[in-house]
PDB file of C-alpha atoms and ligand atoms in Angstrom:
ATOM      1  CA  MET Y   1      43.860  27.809  43.673  1.00 40.00           C
ATOM      2  CA  ARG Y   2      45.435  24.518  45.522  1.00 51.00           C
ATOM      3  CA  LYS Y   3      43.923  23.351  48.932  1.00 60.00           C
ATOM      4  CA  TYR Y   4      46.849  22.426  50.322  1.00 74.00           C
ATOM      5  CA  LYS Y   5      45.957  22.649  53.892  1.00 86.00           C
ATOM      6  CA  CYS Y   6      44.927  20.181  56.534  1.00 89.00           C
ATOM      7  CA  PRO Y   7      41.534  20.582  57.772  1.00 88.00           C
ATOM      8  CA  ASN Y   8      43.410  20.291  61.517  1.00 90.00           C
ATOM      9  CA  ASN Y   9      45.849  22.476  61.138  1.00 91.00           C
ATOM     10  CA  CYS Y  10      48.875  20.280  61.008  1.00 91.00           C
ATOM     11  CA  ARG Y  11      52.162  21.328  60.262  1.00 91.00           C
ATOM     12  CA  LEU Y  12      52.828  20.050  56.928  1.00 88.00           C
ATOM     13  CA  PRO Y  13      56.379  18.857  55.028  1.00 85.00           C
ATOM     14  CA  ARG Y  14      57.394  20.966  52.452  1.00 84.00           C
ATOM     15  CA  ARG Y  15      56.415  19.644  49.252  1.00 81.00           C
ATOM     16  CA  LYS Y  16      58.919  19.008  46.297  1.00 82.00           C
ATOM     17  CA  LYS Y  17      58.392  19.778  42.926  1.00 85.00           C
ATOM     18  CA  GLU Y  18      58.160  15.607  41.346  1.00 84.00           C
ATOM     19  CA  LEU Y  19      57.466  14.198  38.189  1.00 85.00           C
ATOM     20  CA  VAL Y  20      53.498  14.369  37.994  1.00 82.00           C
ATOM     21  CA  GLU Y  21      51.025  14.072  35.126  1.00 83.00           C
ATOM     22  CA  LYS Y  22      48.193  16.098  34.076  1.00 82.00           C
ATOM     23  CA  ASP Y  23      45.696  15.123  31.204  1.00 85.00           C
ATOM     24  CA  GLY Y  24      48.532  12.685  29.606  1.00 85.00           C
ATOM     25  CA  LYS Y  25      51.370  15.416  29.908  1.00 86.00           C
ATOM     26  CA  TRP Y  26      53.843  14.849  32.264  1.00 87.00           C
ATOM     27  CA  GLY Y  27      56.028  17.694  34.004  1.00 87.00           C
ATOM     28  CA  PHE Y  28      57.706  18.873  37.455  1.00 87.00           C
ATOM     29  CA  ASP Y  29      55.098  19.974  39.606  1.00 86.00           C
ATOM     30  CA  TYR Y  30      54.010  19.780  43.094  1.00 83.00           C
ATOM     31  CA  HIS Y  31      52.084  16.657  43.987  1.00 79.00           C
ATOM     32  CA  ASP Y  32      49.177  16.974  46.027  1.00 80.00           C
ATOM     33  CA  PHE Y  33      48.509  15.205  48.918  1.00 82.00           C
ATOM     34  CA  THR Y  34      44.920  12.869  48.766  1.00 86.00           C
ATOM     35  CA  TYR Y  35      45.832  12.430  53.091  1.00 86.00           C
ATOM     36  CA  CYS Y  36      47.372  14.706  55.625  1.00 88.00           C
ATOM     37  CA  PRO Y  37      50.720  12.957  56.442  1.00 85.00           C
ATOM     38  CA  VAL Y  38      50.704  14.258  59.266  1.00 87.00           C
ATOM     39  CA  CYS Y  39      47.294  13.042  60.931  1.00 86.00           C
ATOM     40  CA  GLY Y  40      45.549  11.297  57.970  1.00 84.00           C
ATOM     41  CA  GLU Y  41      42.721  13.450  57.968  1.00 87.00           C
ATOM     42  CA  MET Y  42      41.038  13.618  54.154  1.00 89.00           C
ATOM     43  CA  MET Y  43      42.505  16.995  52.609  1.00 90.00           C
ATOM     44  CA  PRO Y  44      39.530  19.230  51.556  1.00 91.00           C
ATOM     45  CA  GLN Y  45      40.105  18.263  47.871  1.00 89.00           C
ATOM     46  CA  THR Y  46      39.655  14.553  49.050  1.00 90.00           C
ATOM     47  CA  HIS Y  47      36.833  15.110  50.755  1.00 92.00           C
ATOM     48  CA  GLU Y  48      35.026  16.906  47.914  1.00 93.00           C
ATOM     49  CA  ALA Y  49      36.236  14.017  45.605  1.00 92.00           C
ATOM     50  CA  VAL Y  50      34.794  11.243  47.676  1.00 92.00           C
ATOM     51  CA  LYS Y  51      31.794  13.403  48.346  1.00 93.00           C
ATOM     52  CA  ARG Y  52      30.899  13.724  44.869  1.00 94.00           C
ATOM     53  CA  PHE Y  53      31.963  10.304  44.281  1.00 93.00           C
ATOM     54  CA  PHE Y  54      29.090   9.206  46.553  1.00 92.00           C
ATOM     55  CA  ASP Y  55      26.264  11.614  45.269  1.00 91.00           C
ATOM     56  CA  ILE Y  56      26.835   9.291  42.380  1.00 90.00           C
ATOM     57  CA  TYR Y  57      27.473   5.722  43.546  1.00 89.00           C
ATOM     58  CA  HIS Y  58      23.990   4.948  45.748  1.00 87.00           C
ATOM     59  CA  LEU Y  59      25.364   3.120  48.712  1.00 93.00           C
ATOM     60  CA  ASN Y  60      22.853   1.277  50.609  1.00 93.00           C
ATOM     61  CA  SER Y  61      20.705   3.861  52.907  1.00 93.00           C
ATOM     62  CA  LYS Y  62      21.374   0.904  55.764  1.00 96.00           C
ATOM     63  CA  LEU Y  63      25.442   2.677  55.546  1.00 96.00           C
ATOM     64  CA  ASP Y  64      24.661   5.989  56.034  1.00 95.00           C
ATOM     65  CA  ARG Y  65      26.506   5.961  59.455  1.00 96.00           C
ATOM     66  CA  ALA Y  66      29.524   4.381  57.613  1.00 96.00           C
ATOM     67  CA  GLU Y  67      29.422   7.176  54.942  1.00 95.00           C
ATOM     68  CA  GLN Y  68      29.647   9.910  57.495  1.00 95.00           C
ATOM     69  CA  LEU Y  69      32.418   8.239  59.182  1.00 94.00           C
ATOM     70  CA  ILE Y  70      34.335   8.443  55.962  1.00 93.00           C
ATOM     71  CA  TYR Y  71      33.498  11.983  55.695  1.00 93.00           C
ATOM     72  CA  LYS Y  72      35.161  12.132  59.327  1.00 91.00           C
ATOM     73  CA  SER Y  73      38.138  10.320  58.431  1.00 88.00           C
ATOM     74  CA  GLU Y  74      37.155   7.766  60.582  1.00 90.00           C
ATOM     75  CA  PHE Y  75      38.313   4.890  58.568  1.00 89.00           C
ATOM     76  CA  ASN Y  76      38.423   2.021  60.789  1.00 88.00           C
ATOM     77  CA  ALA Y  77      35.115   3.039  61.971  1.00 91.00           C
ATOM     78  CA  ALA Y  78      33.451   2.988  59.186  1.00 93.00           C
ATOM     79  CA  ALA Y  79      34.700  -0.140  58.251  1.00 92.00           C
ATOM     80  CA  ARG Y  80      33.917  -2.117  61.585  1.00 93.00           C
ATOM     81  CA  GLU Y  81      30.296  -0.279  61.156  1.00 95.00           C
ATOM     82  CA  ALA Y  82      29.595  -1.710  57.944  1.00 96.00           C
ATOM     83  CA  PHE Y  83      30.763  -5.344  58.580  1.00 95.00           C
ATOM     84  CA  VAL Y  84      28.376  -4.816  61.665  1.00 96.00           C
ATOM     85  CA  VAL Y  85      25.263  -3.314  59.235  1.00 97.00           C
ATOM     86  CA  VAL Y  86      26.004  -6.631  56.662  1.00 97.00           C
ATOM     87  CA  GLU Y  87      26.037  -9.011  60.117  1.00 97.00           C
ATOM     88  CA  THR Y  88      22.874  -7.566  61.715  1.00 97.00           C
ATOM     89  CA  ALA Y  89      21.248  -7.509  58.722  1.00 97.00           C
ATOM     90  CA  LEU Y  90      22.271 -11.244  57.724  1.00 97.00           C
ATOM     91  CA  ARG Y  91      20.779 -12.216  61.514  1.00 97.00           C
ATOM     92  CA  ASN Y  92      17.548 -10.393  60.945  1.00 96.00           C
ATOM     93  CA  LYS Y  93      16.963 -11.890  57.306  1.00 96.00           C
ATOM     94  CA  SER Y  94      17.651 -15.779  58.751  1.00 96.00           C
ATOM     95  CA  GLY Y  95      16.862 -15.343  61.937  1.00 96.00           C
ATOM     96  CA  LEU Y  96      20.287 -17.177  63.028  1.00 96.00           C
ATOM     97  CA  ASP Y  97      21.868 -16.449  66.503  1.00 96.00           C
ATOM     98  CA  LEU Y  98      24.975 -16.813  64.645  1.00 96.00           C
ATOM     99  CA  HIS Y  99      28.187 -15.113  63.608  1.00 93.00           C
ATOM    100  CA  GLY Y 100      30.558 -14.659  60.833  1.00 92.00           C
ATOM    101  CA  VAL Y 101      31.390 -17.279  58.373  1.00 95.00           C
ATOM    102  CA  ASP Y 102      28.849 -19.683  60.162  1.00 96.00           C
ATOM    103  CA  LEU Y 103      26.035 -17.409  60.018  1.00 97.00           C
ATOM    104  CA  VAL Y 104      26.793 -16.827  56.135  1.00 97.00           C
ATOM    105  CA  ASN Y 105      27.209 -20.616  55.385  1.00 96.00           C
ATOM    106  CA  LYS Y 106      23.907 -21.305  57.450  1.00 97.00           C
ATOM    107  CA  ALA Y 107      21.983 -18.625  56.070  1.00 97.00           C
ATOM    108  CA  LEU Y 108      22.955 -19.305  52.265  1.00 97.00           C
ATOM    109  CA  SER Y 109      23.749 -22.593  51.439  1.00 96.00           C
ATOM    110  CA  TYR Y 110      21.318 -24.741  49.765  1.00 94.00           C
ATOM    111  CA  ASP Y 111      21.025 -28.568  48.684  1.00 92.00           C
ATOM    112  CA  VAL Y 112      20.186 -29.473  45.333  1.00 88.00           C
ATOM    113  CA  ASP Y 113      19.578 -33.100  43.929  1.00 88.00           C
ATOM    114  CA  LYS Y 114      22.381 -33.644  41.541  1.00 85.00           C
ATOM    115  CA  LYS Y 115      20.441 -35.536  38.801  1.00 87.00           C
ATOM    116  CA  SER Y 116      17.618 -33.492  38.477  1.00 85.00           C
ATOM    117  CA  GLY Y 117      18.881 -30.229  39.272  1.00 81.00           C
ATOM    118  CA  GLN Y 118      16.000 -29.898  41.682  1.00 86.00           C
ATOM    119  CA  ILE Y 119      16.372 -27.591  45.045  1.00 87.00           C
ATOM    120  CA  THR Y 120      16.021 -29.929  48.101  1.00 91.00           C
ATOM    121  CA  LYS Y 121      16.812 -27.819  50.604  1.00 92.00           C
ATOM    122  CA  ILE Y 122      16.000 -24.383  50.169  1.00 94.00           C
ATOM    123  CA  PRO Y 123      18.206 -21.652  51.835  1.00 95.00           C
ATOM    124  CA  LEU Y 124      17.189 -19.544  54.479  1.00 96.00           C
ATOM    125  CA  ILE Y 125      17.526 -16.290  52.367  1.00 95.00           C
ATOM    126  CA  GLN Y 126      17.247 -16.795  49.061  1.00 95.00           C
ATOM    127  CA  LEU Y 127      18.597 -14.177  46.529  1.00 93.00           C
ATOM    128  CA  ASN Y 128      16.881 -15.418  43.615  1.00 92.00           C
ATOM    129  CA  ASN Y 129      14.438 -17.882  42.258  1.00 90.00           C
ATOM    130  CA  LEU Y 130      17.703 -20.705  42.105  1.00 91.00           C
ATOM    131  CA  ILE Y 131      16.172 -21.914  38.669  1.00 89.00           C
ATOM    132  CA  THR Y 132      18.377 -21.100  36.319  1.00 87.00           C
ATOM    133  CA  ASP Y 133      22.656 -21.902  36.389  1.00 88.00           C
ATOM    134  CA  SER Y 134      23.062 -18.183  36.771  1.00 88.00           C
ATOM    135  CA  GLU Y 135      20.521 -18.133  39.161  1.00 90.00           C
ATOM    136  CA  LYS Y 136      22.274 -21.046  41.263  1.00 91.00           C
ATOM    137  CA  ASN Y 137      25.979 -19.309  40.451  1.00 91.00           C
ATOM    138  CA  GLU Y 138      25.068 -16.031  42.224  1.00 92.00           C
ATOM    139  CA  GLN Y 139      23.471 -17.755  45.406  1.00 94.00           C
ATOM    140  CA  GLU Y 140      26.665 -20.040  45.767  1.00 95.00           C
ATOM    141  CA  GLY Y 141      29.071 -17.621  44.605  1.00 95.00           C
ATOM    142  CA  VAL Y 142      27.965 -14.729  46.930  1.00 96.00           C
ATOM    143  CA  ARG Y 143      27.448 -17.100  49.937  1.00 97.00           C
ATOM    144  CA  PHE Y 144      32.128 -17.458  49.154  1.00 97.00           C
ATOM    145  CA  MET Y 145      32.316 -13.869  49.061  1.00 96.00           C
ATOM    146  CA  LEU Y 146      30.691 -13.170  51.957  1.00 96.00           C
ATOM    147  CA  MET Y 147      32.384 -16.062  54.124  1.00 96.00           C
ATOM    148  CA  GLY Y 148      35.433 -14.196  52.836  1.00 94.00           C
ATOM    149  CA  PHE Y 149      34.279 -11.084  53.485  1.00 95.00           C
ATOM    150  CA  PHE Y 150      34.217 -11.842  57.315  1.00 93.00           C
ATOM    151  CA  GLN Y 151      37.146 -14.211  57.530  1.00 91.00           C
ATOM    152  CA  GLY Y 152      39.630 -12.275  55.789  1.00 86.00           C
ATOM    153  CA  ALA Y 153      38.588  -8.645  55.945  1.00 83.00           C
ATOM    154  CA  ARG Y 154      36.317  -8.488  59.127  1.00 85.00           C
ATOM    155  CA  ASN Y 155      38.924 -10.288  61.325  1.00 80.00           C
ATOM    156  CA  ILE Y 156      41.633  -8.131  60.681  1.00 79.00           C
ATOM    157  CA  PHE Y 157      39.533  -4.962  61.066  1.00 79.00           C
ATOM    158  CA  GLN Y 158      37.971  -6.261  63.765  1.00 76.00           C
ATOM    159  CA  HIS Y 159      41.118  -7.031  66.037  1.00 71.00           C
ATOM    160  CA  ASN Y 160      44.232  -4.558  64.216  1.00 62.00           C
ATOM    161  CA  LYS Y 161      43.960  -0.947  63.791  1.00 65.00           C
ATOM    162  CA  VAL Y 162      44.482  -1.518  59.915  1.00 63.00           C
ATOM    163  CA  GLY Y 163      47.199   1.203  58.475  1.00 65.00           C
ATOM    164  CA  SER Y 164      46.319   0.079  55.098  1.00 64.00           C
ATOM    165  CA  GLY Y 165      44.543   3.467  54.031  1.00 70.00           C
ATOM    166  CA  ALA Y 166      41.655   4.912  53.368  1.00 80.00           C
ATOM    167  CA  SER Y 167      41.246   2.912  49.682  1.00 84.00           C
ATOM    168  CA  ASP Y 168      40.736  -0.298  51.313  1.00 86.00           C
ATOM    169  CA  VAL Y 169      37.904   0.639  53.569  1.00 89.00           C
ATOM    170  CA  LEU Y 170      36.097   2.847  50.596  1.00 92.00           C
ATOM    171  CA  SER Y 171      36.113  -0.716  48.712  1.00 92.00           C
ATOM    172  CA  ILE Y 172      34.749  -2.524  51.906  1.00 94.00           C
ATOM    173  CA  ILE Y 173      32.247  -0.205  52.111  1.00 96.00           C
ATOM    174  CA  ILE Y 174      31.068  -0.416  48.165  1.00 96.00           C
ATOM    175  CA  GLN Y 175      31.713  -4.406  48.938  1.00 96.00           C
ATOM    176  CA  ALA Y 176      29.188  -4.077  51.809  1.00 97.00           C
ATOM    177  CA  SER Y 177      26.652  -2.156  49.860  1.00 95.00           C
ATOM    178  CA  TYR Y 178      26.423  -4.764  46.898  1.00 94.00           C
ATOM    179  CA  PHE Y 179      25.763  -7.618  49.938  1.00 96.00           C
ATOM    180  CA  LEU Y 180      23.237  -5.278  51.832  1.00 95.00           C
ATOM    181  CA  ASN Y 181      21.185  -4.924  48.545  1.00 92.00           C
ATOM    182  CA  LEU Y 182      21.253  -8.526  46.928  1.00 93.00           C
ATOM    183  CA  LEU Y 183      19.629  -9.150  50.945  1.00 93.00           C
ATOM    184  CA  ASP Y 184      17.204  -6.414  49.755  1.00 91.00           C
ATOM    185  CA  GLY Y 185      16.410  -8.217  46.947  1.00 87.00           C
ATOM    186  CA  HIS Y 186      18.120  -6.871  44.077  1.00 86.00           C
ATOM    187  CA  SER Y 187      19.660  -9.636  42.271  1.00 83.00           C
ATOM    188  CA  ILE Y 188      21.606  -9.222  39.610  1.00 80.00           C
ATOM    189  CA  THR Y 189      20.480 -12.157  37.656  1.00 79.00           C
ATOM    190  CA  LYS Y 190      17.496 -10.249  37.145  1.00 75.00           C
ATOM    191  CA  HIS Y 191      18.737  -8.472  34.315  1.00 56.00           C
ATOM    192  CA  GLY Y 192      19.565  -4.912  36.133  1.00 54.00           C
ATOM    193  CA  GLU Y 193      16.172  -4.964  36.835  1.00 52.00           C
ATOM    194  CA  TRP Y 194      15.639  -2.437  39.782  1.00 56.00           C
ATOM    195  CA  ILE Y 195      12.784  -3.478  42.180  1.00 56.00           C
ATOM    196  CA  ARG Y 196      10.501  -0.446  43.449  1.00 60.00           C
ATOM    197  CA  THR Y 197      11.542  -0.134  46.730  1.00 63.00           C
ATOM    198  CA  LYS Y 198       8.457   2.018  48.670  1.00 71.00           C
ATOM    199  CA  VAL Y 199       8.720   5.490  49.090  1.00 78.00           C
ATOM    200  CA  ASP Y 200       6.831   7.479  51.817  1.00 81.00           C
ATOM    201  CA  TYR Y 201       5.115  10.549  49.892  1.00 86.00           C
ATOM    202  CA  SER Y 202       3.424  12.117  52.379  1.00 86.00           C
ATOM    203  CA  ASP Y 203       6.704  12.907  54.541  1.00 84.00           C
ATOM    204  CA  ILE Y 204       8.075  13.833  51.243  1.00 88.00           C
ATOM    205  CA  TYR Y 205       4.791  15.932  50.633  1.00 90.00           C
ATOM    206  CA  GLN Y 206       4.969  17.763  54.263  1.00 89.00           C
ATOM    207  CA  ASN Y 207       9.105  19.103  53.712  1.00 88.00           C
ATOM    208  CA  MET Y 208       8.171  20.137  50.227  1.00 90.00           C
ATOM    209  CA  PRO Y 209       8.005  24.362  50.486  1.00 91.00           C
ATOM    210  CA  ASN Y 210       7.583  24.972  47.116  1.00 91.00           C
ATOM    211  CA  HIS Y 211       3.604  25.029  45.627  1.00 92.00           C
ATOM    212  CA  ILE Y 212       4.049  24.396  42.615  1.00 92.00           C
ATOM    213  CA  ASP Y 213       6.277  21.446  43.155  1.00 93.00           C
ATOM    214  CA  ARG Y 214       3.316  19.972  45.867  1.00 93.00           C
ATOM    215  CA  LEU Y 215       0.989  19.976  42.965  1.00 93.00           C
ATOM    216  CA  LYS Y 216       2.949  18.470  40.684  1.00 94.00           C
ATOM    217  CA  LEU Y 217       3.925  15.576  43.134  1.00 93.00           C
ATOM    218  CA  ARG Y 218      -0.316  15.294  43.420  1.00 93.00           C
ATOM    219  CA  CYS Y 219      -0.424  14.706  39.592  1.00 93.00           C
ATOM    220  CA  ILE Y 220       2.191  12.083  39.279  1.00 92.00           C
ATOM    221  CA  LEU Y 221       0.803  10.386  42.411  1.00 91.00           C
ATOM    222  CA  ARG Y 222      -2.763  10.035  40.882  1.00 92.00           C
ATOM    223  CA  PHE Y 223      -1.856   9.257  37.603  1.00 91.00           C
ATOM    224  CA  ARG Y 224       0.460   6.699  38.616  1.00 88.00           C
ATOM    225  CA  ASN Y 225      -2.428   5.164  40.835  1.00 87.00           C
ATOM    226  CA  TRP Y 226      -4.844   5.717  37.910  1.00 89.00           C
ATOM    227  CA  LYS Y 227      -2.087   3.573  35.528  1.00 86.00           C
ATOM    228  CA  HIS Y 228      -2.286   0.963  38.838  1.00 83.00           C
ATOM    229  CA  LYS Y 229      -5.991   0.712  38.948  1.00 87.00           C
ATOM    230  CA  LYS Y 230      -6.485   0.173  34.965  1.00 85.00           C
ATOM    231  CA  MET Y 231      -3.719  -2.584  34.566  1.00 79.00           C
ATOM    232  CA  GLN Y 232      -5.565  -4.394  37.588  1.00 80.00           C
ATOM    233  CA  SER Y 233      -8.786  -4.541  35.743  1.00 83.00           C
ATOM    234  CA  LYS Y 234      -7.151  -5.642  32.471  1.00 79.00           C
ATOM    235  CA  ILE Y 235      -5.282  -8.675  34.521  1.00 71.00           C
ATOM    236  CA  LYS Y 236      -8.853  -9.152  36.031  1.00 75.00           C
ATOM    237  CA  ASP Y 237     -10.889  -8.996  32.854  1.00 77.00           C
ATOM    238  CA  THR Y 238      -8.014 -11.721  31.077  1.00 69.00           C
ATOM    239  CA  CYS Y 239      -8.472 -14.233  34.169  1.00 66.00           C
ATOM    240  CA  GLU Y 240     -12.284 -13.863  33.707  1.00 68.00           C
ATOM    241  CA  SER Y 241     -12.400 -14.640  30.118  1.00 61.00           C
TER     242      SER Y 241
HETATM  243 ZN1   ZN P   1      46.807  16.592  59.699  1.00 73.18          ZN
END
C-alpha cells in the first residue's frame, strides 16, 4: 500500500503517471513524493527511511536533539543546532572564547619546523599524535574543513531561510558528527580503531527487566574485569623482570 498522505493532512496535488525506474526496469507509474509539496514535511515513507538510516549510521550522541528535529521535519533548526553543538565542543575543548573561523583557526593550528619536521607549537586541540605525515595532514585538513563548515555553510544557514531541502541538512548533520567524533579522540589515522568510551553499566543494569539478561551482564563484566587484572599483572611482571 502506498503511503500517499501528508502527516499534516495537506491537500496534495493529483499525481500524474511519469517515467519511473524500479529495480533497473522502466515504466510509467506514479512517483511518490518524498516530501509534502505543500508544507515540506517528510512523507511517512521518507520518515521511515531516514529513521532506518540513522539506525545504521551512528550519529555522535551530542547530535540527539538535531536528529529529533529532523524527524519533526524542522530541517533549518536541525542544521543550526548541529553548528551550535560543533562550535560549543570546539570552545569547551580549546578553552577559547571565540567564534566560527577564528575559533577553528586558533584551536587547531600548530607550528612545525620545516627542516626537522618537529612540532614547535602544539595545537590547543590535538586530533592525533602529529608525528606522521598522515597525522599532520589530518590535523591541517580538518582545520580547513571546519573553517569552511563555519564560513560557508553555517553563515548561510544562520542568516537565511535555506530552501535547499532536507538532503543538504542531512549532509550538514553527518559532517557535524564526523567533526565531533574527531574532537572526541576518534582520529581516522588510528586505522579505524575505535576508542572505548566509558559506559555506565549500573544504569543499564537498573533498567534491565529480564533476570537472565542481568545475570549475563554480570558474568560478562566479571570476566572483563578478570581479563583486565590478568593483563595488568602481566605488564607488571614484564617491567620488573
Ligand atoms: Zn503537508
